[in-house]
Each structure stands twice: as structure tokens, then as C-alpha cells.
Amino acid sequence: MSVQERKQRERADRERLIVATARELAEQQGWDAVTTRRLAERIEYSQPVLYSHFRGKREIIGAVALEGAAELAAAVRAAASAADGPRTRVTALARAYLDFAERNPAVYDAMFQLDGGLPFAQEDTPEPLKNAFAALLENLAEVAGEGVHPGLFTEMFWASLHGLATLTRTRRLPPEDTERRVELLVDRLAVI
């Protein structure tokens, strides 16, 4: 291995460490606790080293969001592929989405609540975000209904899931009724 390759590997490892540490700190104490000073202390590198990877907290949030989008896409696809038939597939997708949001609140916030500097629904949208939407679209297109654009249907279904995730987490909706809400969402929105 050349010196250049070793340096690139070390740089990639450091970047993964920064993102993992920011994510861990945010999940434990919230995003307000994630500062470059704290991250530098936790990973035992200087702040200038952090700035050589990310220009600031916004870019770190963006990196966590991209990582989370890849994980969400994988979770949705895994749940949907294990289900048999459109109804169970859509229900499994909804549960997987809501479970991801509940298990990873800081990551979910990085993806959808905080400014990570990432463009959504544009030509320059990063691939992990496009892929997460595609994971939803792949499984929802068949239940959109005749004459309904699958992309628009997927956006509406996603908006509903996002609303449920956000309102349940902030205790605006009682969590014990989540399963009934999922059933209602599938029954009323999906054409199965």
C-alpha cells in the first residue's frame, strides 16, 4: 500500500469517526450538544482536523443525514421484501419507517428537521436521499391507484408517515395508537 493510499484510508476512517461520534452524541444529548470542540475532545483530534473534513456543524449534520438515508432505505427495502402481497408490503414499509424514526431520533432530525445543507427533490440531490425516496416509491407505486402519479402518491404517503413519526415522538399523538394509525393510513391511502 502506498503512502497516498494509507493517508486516504486514514482520512476516510477519521471522517467516519467524526460522523459516528456526532451521531452518538446527538442521540445521547441532542444536537445542541454537538460542537466541534466536544467532537474534537471525544475523538482526540484537534478542531483544525475536524475542519479539514467538515466546514462546520451543518456539514456534519448533512453527513449524518446521508448515512441515515442509506439506513432508512435499507430498512424499508428489507421490511417490504419480507412481506407477501401489496397490503402487507405497504404496512411493513410504514412500520419500518416509523420504527427507524423512533429508534434514531437525532438521525431522523438530521435528515428532516435540521439544516444539513442538502438539497431535496432537485437535480443535485445526493444519491442516498434519492435512494431513500426510491425505496418508498418502489413499494408504493403499485398502490397509488389508477390515474394517480406514483411519485406524488409516494410524497403524500411519506408526508403522512413523517407527520406520524414527528407527532408521536413529540407526544402530540399517543404512541399506543400507532398501529391503528398505520392500518388507517394503509386502508385510506393505498389502493389495494
C-alpha positions as protocol buffer text, in pm:
chain_id: "A"
residue {
  index: 1
  type: MET
  ca { x: 0 y: 0 z: 0 }
}
residue {
  index: 2
  type: SER
  ca { x: 136 y: 338 z: -97 }
}
residue {
  index: 3
  type: VAL
  ca { x: 169 y: 628 z: 141 }
}
residue {
  index: 4
  type: GLN
  ca { x: -103 y: 811 z: -53 }
}
residue {
  index: 5
  type: GLU
  ca { x: -344 y: 516 z: -17 }
}
residue {
  index: 6
  type: ARG
  ca { x: -270 y: 488 z: 353 }
}
residue {
  index: 7
  type: LYS
  ca { x: -336 y: 860 z: 403 }
}
residue {
  index: 8
  type: GLN
  ca { x: -664 y: 836 z: 211 }
}
residue {
  index: 9
  type: ARG
  ca { x: -772 y: 537 z: 422 }
}
residue {
  index: 10
  type: GLU
  ca { x: -679 y: 719 z: 743 }
}
residue {
  index: 11
  type: ARG
  ca { x: -871 y: 1026 z: 629 }
}
residue {
  index: 12
  type: ALA
  ca { x: -1181 y: 818 z: 549 }
}
residue {
  index: 13
  type: ASP
  ca { x: -1152 y: 645 z: 888 }
}
residue {
  index: 14
  type: ARG
  ca { x: -1127 y: 981 z: 1065 }
}
residue {
  index: 15
  type: GLU
  ca { x: -1430 y: 1111 z: 877 }
}
residue {
  index: 16
  type: ARG
  ca { x: -1634 y: 803 z: 975 }
}
residue {
  index: 17
  type: LEU
  ca { x: -1524 y: 852 z: 1336 }
}
residue {
  index: 18
  type: ILE
  ca { x: -1634 y: 1216 z: 1333 }
}
residue {
  index: 19
  type: VAL
  ca { x: -1976 y: 1126 z: 1191 }
}
residue {
  index: 20
  type: ALA
  ca { x: -2025 y: 830 z: 1427 }
}
residue {
  index: 21
  type: THR
  ca { x: -1924 y: 1040 z: 1727 }
}
residue {
  index: 22
  type: ALA
  ca { x: -2153 y: 1328 z: 1627 }
}
residue {
  index: 23
  type: ARG
  ca { x: -2438 y: 1084 z: 1580 }
}
residue {
  index: 24
  type: GLU
  ca { x: -2376 y: 917 z: 1916 }
}
residue {
  index: 25
  type: LEU
  ca { x: -2351 y: 1250 z: 2097 }
}
residue {
  index: 26
  type: ALA
  ca { x: -2668 y: 1380 z: 1928 }
}
residue {
  index: 27
  type: GLU
  ca { x: -2862 y: 1064 z: 2016 }
}
residue {
  index: 28
  type: GLN
  ca { x: -2747 y: 1087 z: 2379 }
}
residue {
  index: 29
  type: GLN
  ca { x: -2771 y: 1461 z: 2442 }
}
residue {
  index: 30
  type: GLY
  ca { x: -2934 y: 1624 z: 2141 }
}
residue {
  index: 31
  type: TRP
  ca { x: -2788 y: 1821 z: 1852 }
}
residue {
  index: 32
  type: ASP
  ca { x: -2720 y: 2127 z: 2069 }
}
residue {
  index: 33
  type: ALA
  ca { x: -2453 y: 1921 z: 2246 }
}
residue {
  index: 34
  type: VAL
  ca { x: -2270 y: 1854 z: 1918 }
}
residue {
  index: 35
  type: THR
  ca { x: -1999 y: 2115 z: 1885 }
}
residue {
  index: 36
  type: THR
  ca { x: -1665 y: 2097 z: 1712 }
}
residue {
  index: 37
  type: ARG
  ca { x: -1494 y: 2141 z: 2048 }
}
residue {
  index: 38
  type: ARG
  ca { x: -1678 y: 1846 z: 2201 }
}
residue {
  index: 39
  type: LEU
  ca { x: -1625 y: 1632 z: 1895 }
}
residue {
  index: 40
  type: ALA
  ca { x: -1253 y: 1712 z: 1892 }
}
residue {
  index: 41
  type: GLU
  ca { x: -1227 y: 1614 z: 2258 }
}
residue {
  index: 42
  type: ARG
  ca { x: -1417 y: 1289 z: 2208 }
}
residue {
  index: 43
  type: ILE
  ca { x: -1224 y: 1172 z: 1903 }
}
residue {
  index: 44
  type: GLU
  ca { x: -894 y: 1306 z: 2040 }
}
residue {
  index: 45
  type: TYR
  ca { x: -809 y: 1523 z: 1742 }
}
residue {
  index: 46
  type: SER
  ca { x: -776 y: 1899 z: 1723 }
}
residue {
  index: 47
  type: GLN
  ca { x: -1055 y: 2122 z: 1594 }
}
residue {
  index: 48
  type: PRO
  ca { x: -850 y: 2208 z: 1282 }
}
residue {
  index: 49
  type: VAL
  ca { x: -851 y: 1836 z: 1197 }
}
residue {
  index: 50
  type: LEU
  ca { x: -1233 y: 1837 z: 1214 }
}
residue {
  index: 51
  type: TYR
  ca { x: -1242 y: 2145 z: 994 }
}
residue {
  index: 52
  type: SER
  ca { x: -1021 y: 1970 z: 741 }
}
residue {
  index: 53
  type: HIS
  ca { x: -1309 y: 1721 z: 696 }
}
residue {
  index: 54
  type: PHE
  ca { x: -1616 y: 1939 z: 753 }
}
residue {
  index: 55
  type: ARG
  ca { x: -1654 y: 2316 z: 735 }
}
residue {
  index: 56
  type: GLY
  ca { x: -1876 y: 2308 z: 1042 }
}
residue {
  index: 57
  type: LYS
  ca { x: -2167 y: 2151 z: 1222 }
}
residue {
  index: 58
  type: ARG
  ca { x: -2400 y: 2196 z: 924 }
}
residue {
  index: 59
  type: GLU
  ca { x: -2187 y: 1966 z: 709 }
}
residue {
  index: 60
  type: ILE
  ca { x: -2163 y: 1713 z: 991 }
}
residue {
  index: 61
  type: ILE
  ca { x: -2542 y: 1712 z: 1017 }
}
residue {
  index: 62
  type: GLY
  ca { x: -2555 y: 1660 z: 642 }
}
residue {
  index: 63
  type: ALA
  ca { x: -2318 y: 1364 z: 664 }
}
residue {
  index: 64
  type: VAL
  ca { x: -2530 y: 1208 z: 940 }
}
residue {
  index: 65
  type: ALA
  ca { x: -2841 y: 1267 z: 728 }
}
residue {
  index: 66
  type: LEU
  ca { x: -2687 y: 1090 z: 428 }
}
residue {
  index: 67
  type: GLU
  ca { x: -2585 y: 796 z: 644 }
}
residue {
  index: 68
  type: GLY
  ca { x: -2935 y: 785 z: 792 }
}
residue {
  index: 69
  type: ALA
  ca { x: -3097 y: 798 z: 448 }
}
residue {
  index: 70
  type: ALA
  ca { x: -2897 y: 492 z: 342 }
}
residue {
  index: 71
  type: GLU
  ca { x: -3002 y: 308 z: 658 }
}
residue {
  index: 72
  type: LEU
  ca { x: -3367 y: 406 z: 614 }
}
residue {
  index: 73
  type: ALA
  ca { x: -3366 y: 286 z: 253 }
}
residue {
  index: 74
  type: ALA
  ca { x: -3219 y: -48 z: 360 }
}
residue {
  index: 75
  type: ALA
  ca { x: -3471 y: -87 z: 644 }
}
residue {
  index: 76
  type: VAL
  ca { x: -3767 y: -8 z: 418 }
}
residue {
  index: 77
  type: ARG
  ca { x: -3649 y: -244 z: 145 }
}
residue {
  index: 78
  type: ALA
  ca { x: -3578 y: -525 z: 390 }
}
residue {
  index: 79
  type: ALA
  ca { x: -3918 y: -494 z: 554 }
}
residue {
  index: 80
  type: ALA
  ca { x: -4104 y: -471 z: 224 }
}
residue {
  index: 81
  type: SER
  ca { x: -3917 y: -762 z: 66 }
}
residue {
  index: 82
  type: ALA
  ca { x: -4005 y: -986 z: 359 }
}
residue {
  index: 83
  type: ALA
  ca { x: -4376 y: -913 z: 316 }
}
residue {
  index: 84
  type: ASP
  ca { x: -4611 y: -1100 z: 87 }
}
residue {
  index: 85
  type: GLY
  ca { x: -4861 y: -901 z: -117 }
}
residue {
  index: 86
  type: PRO
  ca { x: -4926 y: -530 z: -159 }
}
residue {
  index: 87
  type: ARG
  ca { x: -5113 y: -473 z: 169 }
}
residue {
  index: 88
  type: THR
  ca { x: -4857 y: -642 z: 389 }
}
residue {
  index: 89
  type: ARG
  ca { x: -4573 y: -480 z: 192 }
}
residue {
  index: 90
  type: VAL
  ca { x: -4709 y: -128 z: 241 }
}
residue {
  index: 91
  type: THR
  ca { x: -4786 y: -196 z: 606 }
}
residue {
  index: 92
  type: ALA
  ca { x: -4435 y: -334 z: 660 }
}
residue {
  index: 93
  type: LEU
  ca { x: -4288 y: -28 z: 486 }
}
residue {
  index: 94
  type: ALA
  ca { x: -4484 y: 206 z: 714 }
}
residue {
  index: 95
  type: ARG
  ca { x: -4382 y: 18 z: 1027 }
}
residue {
  index: 96
  type: ALA
  ca { x: -4017 y: 12 z: 921 }
}
residue {
  index: 97
  type: TYR
  ca { x: -4021 y: 386 z: 856 }
}
residue {
  index: 98
  type: LEU
  ca { x: -4181 y: 467 z: 1190 }
}
residue {
  index: 99
  type: ASP
  ca { x: -3954 y: 224 z: 1375 }
}
residue {
  index: 100
  type: PHE
  ca { x: -3648 y: 387 z: 1217 }
}
residue {
  index: 101
  type: ALA
  ca { x: -3766 y: 733 z: 1322 }
}
residue {
  index: 102
  type: GLU
  ca { x: -3835 y: 615 z: 1677 }
}
residue {
  index: 103
  type: ARG
  ca { x: -3504 y: 429 z: 1719 }
}
residue {
  index: 104
  type: ASN
  ca { x: -3293 y: 709 z: 1566 }
}
residue {
  index: 105
  type: PRO
  ca { x: -3446 y: 1042 z: 1667 }
}
residue {
  index: 106
  type: ALA
  ca { x: -3129 y: 1251 z: 1623 }
}
residue {
  index: 107
  type: VAL
  ca { x: -3056 y: 1095 z: 1285 }
}
residue {
  index: 108
  type: TYR
  ca { x: -3417 y: 1150 z: 1182 }
}
residue {
  index: 109
  type: ASP
  ca { x: -3386 y: 1514 z: 1286 }
}
residue {
  index: 110
  type: ALA
  ca { x: -3065 y: 1546 z: 1082 }
}
residue {
  index: 111
  type: MET
  ca { x: -3249 y: 1405 z: 782 }
}
residue {
  index: 112
  type: PHE
  ca { x: -3571 y: 1604 z: 800 }
}
residue {
  index: 113
  type: GLN
  ca { x: -3566 y: 1879 z: 1063 }
}
residue {
  index: 114
  type: LEU
  ca { x: -3219 y: 2034 z: 1072 }
}
residue {
  index: 115
  type: ASP
  ca { x: -3027 y: 2221 z: 806 }
}
residue {
  index: 116
  type: GLY
  ca { x: -2760 y: 1988 z: 679 }
}
residue {
  index: 117
  type: GLY
  ca { x: -2714 y: 2187 z: 360 }
}
residue {
  index: 118
  type: LEU
  ca { x: -2861 y: 1908 z: 147 }
}
residue {
  index: 119
  type: PRO
  ca { x: -3089 y: 1980 z: -148 }
}
residue {
  index: 120
  type: PHE
  ca { x: -3403 y: 1767 z: -168 }
}
residue {
  index: 121
  type: ALA
  ca { x: -3607 y: 1692 z: -481 }
}
residue {
  index: 122
  type: GLN
  ca { x: -3357 y: 1861 z: -713 }
}
residue {
  index: 123
  type: GLU
  ca { x: -3112 y: 1750 z: -979 }
}
residue {
  index: 124
  type: ASP
  ca { x: -2820 y: 1781 z: -736 }
}
residue {
  index: 125
  type: THR
  ca { x: -2989 y: 1587 z: -455 }
}
residue {
  index: 126
  type: PRO
  ca { x: -2730 y: 1346 z: -313 }
}
residue {
  index: 127
  type: GLU
  ca { x: -2774 y: 983 z: -415 }
}
residue {
  index: 128
  type: PRO
  ca { x: -2853 y: 848 z: -64 }
}
residue {
  index: 129
  type: LEU
  ca { x: -3152 y: 1084 z: -41 }
}
residue {
  index: 130
  type: LYS
  ca { x: -3272 y: 985 z: -388 }
}
residue {
  index: 131
  type: ASN
  ca { x: -3227 y: 622 z: -295 }
}
residue {
  index: 132
  type: ALA
  ca { x: -3434 y: 657 z: 23 }
}
residue {
  index: 133
  type: PHE
  ca { x: -3719 y: 810 z: -175 }
}
residue {
  index: 134
  type: ALA
  ca { x: -3679 y: 537 z: -439 }
}
residue {
  index: 135
  type: ALA
  ca { x: -3716 y: 272 z: -167 }
}
residue {
  index: 136
  type: LEU
  ca { x: -4055 y: 420 z: -82 }
}
residue {
  index: 137
  type: LEU
  ca { x: -4156 y: 466 z: -446 }
}
residue {
  index: 138
  type: GLU
  ca { x: -4066 y: 109 z: -542 }
}
residue {
  index: 139
  type: ASN
  ca { x: -4314 y: -24 z: -289 }
}
residue {
  index: 140
  type: LEU
  ca { x: -4587 y: 238 z: -313 }
}
residue {
  index: 141
  type: ALA
  ca { x: -4620 y: 285 z: -690 }
}
residue {
  index: 142
  type: GLU
  ca { x: -4836 y: -25 z: -727 }
}
residue {
  index: 143
  type: VAL
  ca { x: -5090 y: 102 z: -472 }
}
residue {
  index: 144
  type: ALA
  ca { x: -5115 y: 462 z: -591 }
}
residue {
  index: 145
  type: GLY
  ca { x: -5436 y: 398 z: -781 }
}
residue {
  index: 146
  type: GLU
  ca { x: -5535 y: 446 z: -1139 }
}
residue {
  index: 147
  type: GLY
  ca { x: -5461 y: 791 z: -1276 }
}
residue {
  index: 148
  type: VAL
  ca { x: -5252 y: 889 z: -972 }
}
residue {
  index: 149
  type: HIS
  ca { x: -4889 y: 979 z: -1035 }
}
residue {
  index: 150
  type: PRO
  ca { x: -4680 y: 730 z: -831 }
}
residue {
  index: 151
  type: GLY
  ca { x: -4428 y: 997 z: -729 }
}
residue {
  index: 152
  type: LEU
  ca { x: -4698 y: 1229 z: -596 }
}
residue {
  index: 153
  type: PHE
  ca { x: -4865 y: 942 z: -413 }
}
residue {
  index: 154
  type: THR
  ca { x: -4532 y: 846 z: -258 }
}
residue {
  index: 155
  type: GLU
  ca { x: -4479 y: 1206 z: -146 }
}
residue {
  index: 156
  type: MET
  ca { x: -4823 y: 1209 z: 21 }
}
residue {
  index: 157
  type: PHE
  ca { x: -4767 y: 875 z: 190 }
}
residue {
  index: 158
  type: TRP
  ca { x: -4421 y: 985 z: 304 }
}
residue {
  index: 159
  type: ALA
  ca { x: -4564 y: 1314 z: 436 }
}
residue {
  index: 160
  type: SER
  ca { x: -4819 y: 1115 z: 635 }
}
residue {
  index: 161
  type: LEU
  ca { x: -4551 y: 888 z: 780 }
}
residue {
  index: 162
  type: HIS
  ca { x: -4333 y: 1188 z: 863 }
}
residue {
  index: 163
  type: GLY
  ca { x: -4625 y: 1355 z: 1038 }
}
residue {
  index: 164
  type: LEU
  ca { x: -4699 y: 1041 z: 1239 }
}
residue {
  index: 165
  type: ALA
  ca { x: -4333 y: 999 z: 1333 }
}
residue {
  index: 166
  type: THR
  ca { x: -4292 y: 1360 z: 1436 }
}
residue {
  index: 167
  type: LEU
  ca { x: -4621 y: 1397 z: 1623 }
}
residue {
  index: 168
  type: THR
  ca { x: -4579 y: 1068 z: 1806 }
}
residue {
  index: 169
  type: ARG
  ca { x: -4224 y: 1148 z: 1912 }
}
residue {
  index: 170
  type: THR
  ca { x: -4325 y: 1488 z: 2049 }
}
residue {
  index: 171
  type: ARG
  ca { x: -4616 y: 1325 z: 2234 }
}
residue {
  index: 172
  type: ARG
  ca { x: -4880 y: 1512 z: 2034 }
}
residue {
  index: 173
  type: LEU
  ca { x: -5018 y: 1169 z: 1945 }
}
residue {
  index: 174
  type: PRO
  ca { x: -5030 y: 881 z: 2195 }
}
residue {
  index: 175
  type: PRO
  ca { x: -4783 y: 610 z: 2091 }
}
residue {
  index: 176
  type: GLU
  ca { x: -5013 y: 326 z: 2186 }
}
residue {
  index: 177
  type: ASP
  ca { x: -5234 y: 404 z: 1884 }
}
residue {
  index: 178
  type: THR
  ca { x: -4953 y: 391 z: 1628 }
}
residue {
  index: 179
  type: GLU
  ca { x: -5055 y: 53 z: 1490 }
}
residue {
  index: 180
  type: ARG
  ca { x: -5413 y: 167 z: 1438 }
}
residue {
  index: 181
  type: ARG
  ca { x: -5287 y: 479 z: 1261 }
}
residue {
  index: 182
  type: VAL
  ca { x: -5073 y: 266 z: 1028 }
}
residue {
  index: 183
  type: GLU
  ca { x: -5374 y: 47 z: 946 }
}
residue {
  index: 184
  type: LEU
  ca { x: -5588 y: 353 z: 877 }
}
residue {
  index: 185
  type: LEU
  ca { x: -5319 y: 510 z: 661 }
}
residue {
  index: 186
  type: VAL
  ca { x: -5283 y: 193 z: 453 }
}
residue {
  index: 187
  type: ASP
  ca { x: -5661 y: 145 z: 429 }
}
residue {
  index: 188
  type: ARG
  ca { x: -5741 y: 500 z: 325 }
}
residue {
  index: 189
  type: LEU
  ca { x: -5448 y: 599 z: 107 }
}
residue {
  index: 190
  type: ALA
  ca { x: -5337 y: 280 z: -64 }
}
residue {
  index: 191
  type: VAL
  ca { x: -5549 y: 125 z: -340 }
}
residue {
  index: 192
  type: ILE
  ca { x: -5511 y: -241 z: -258 }
}
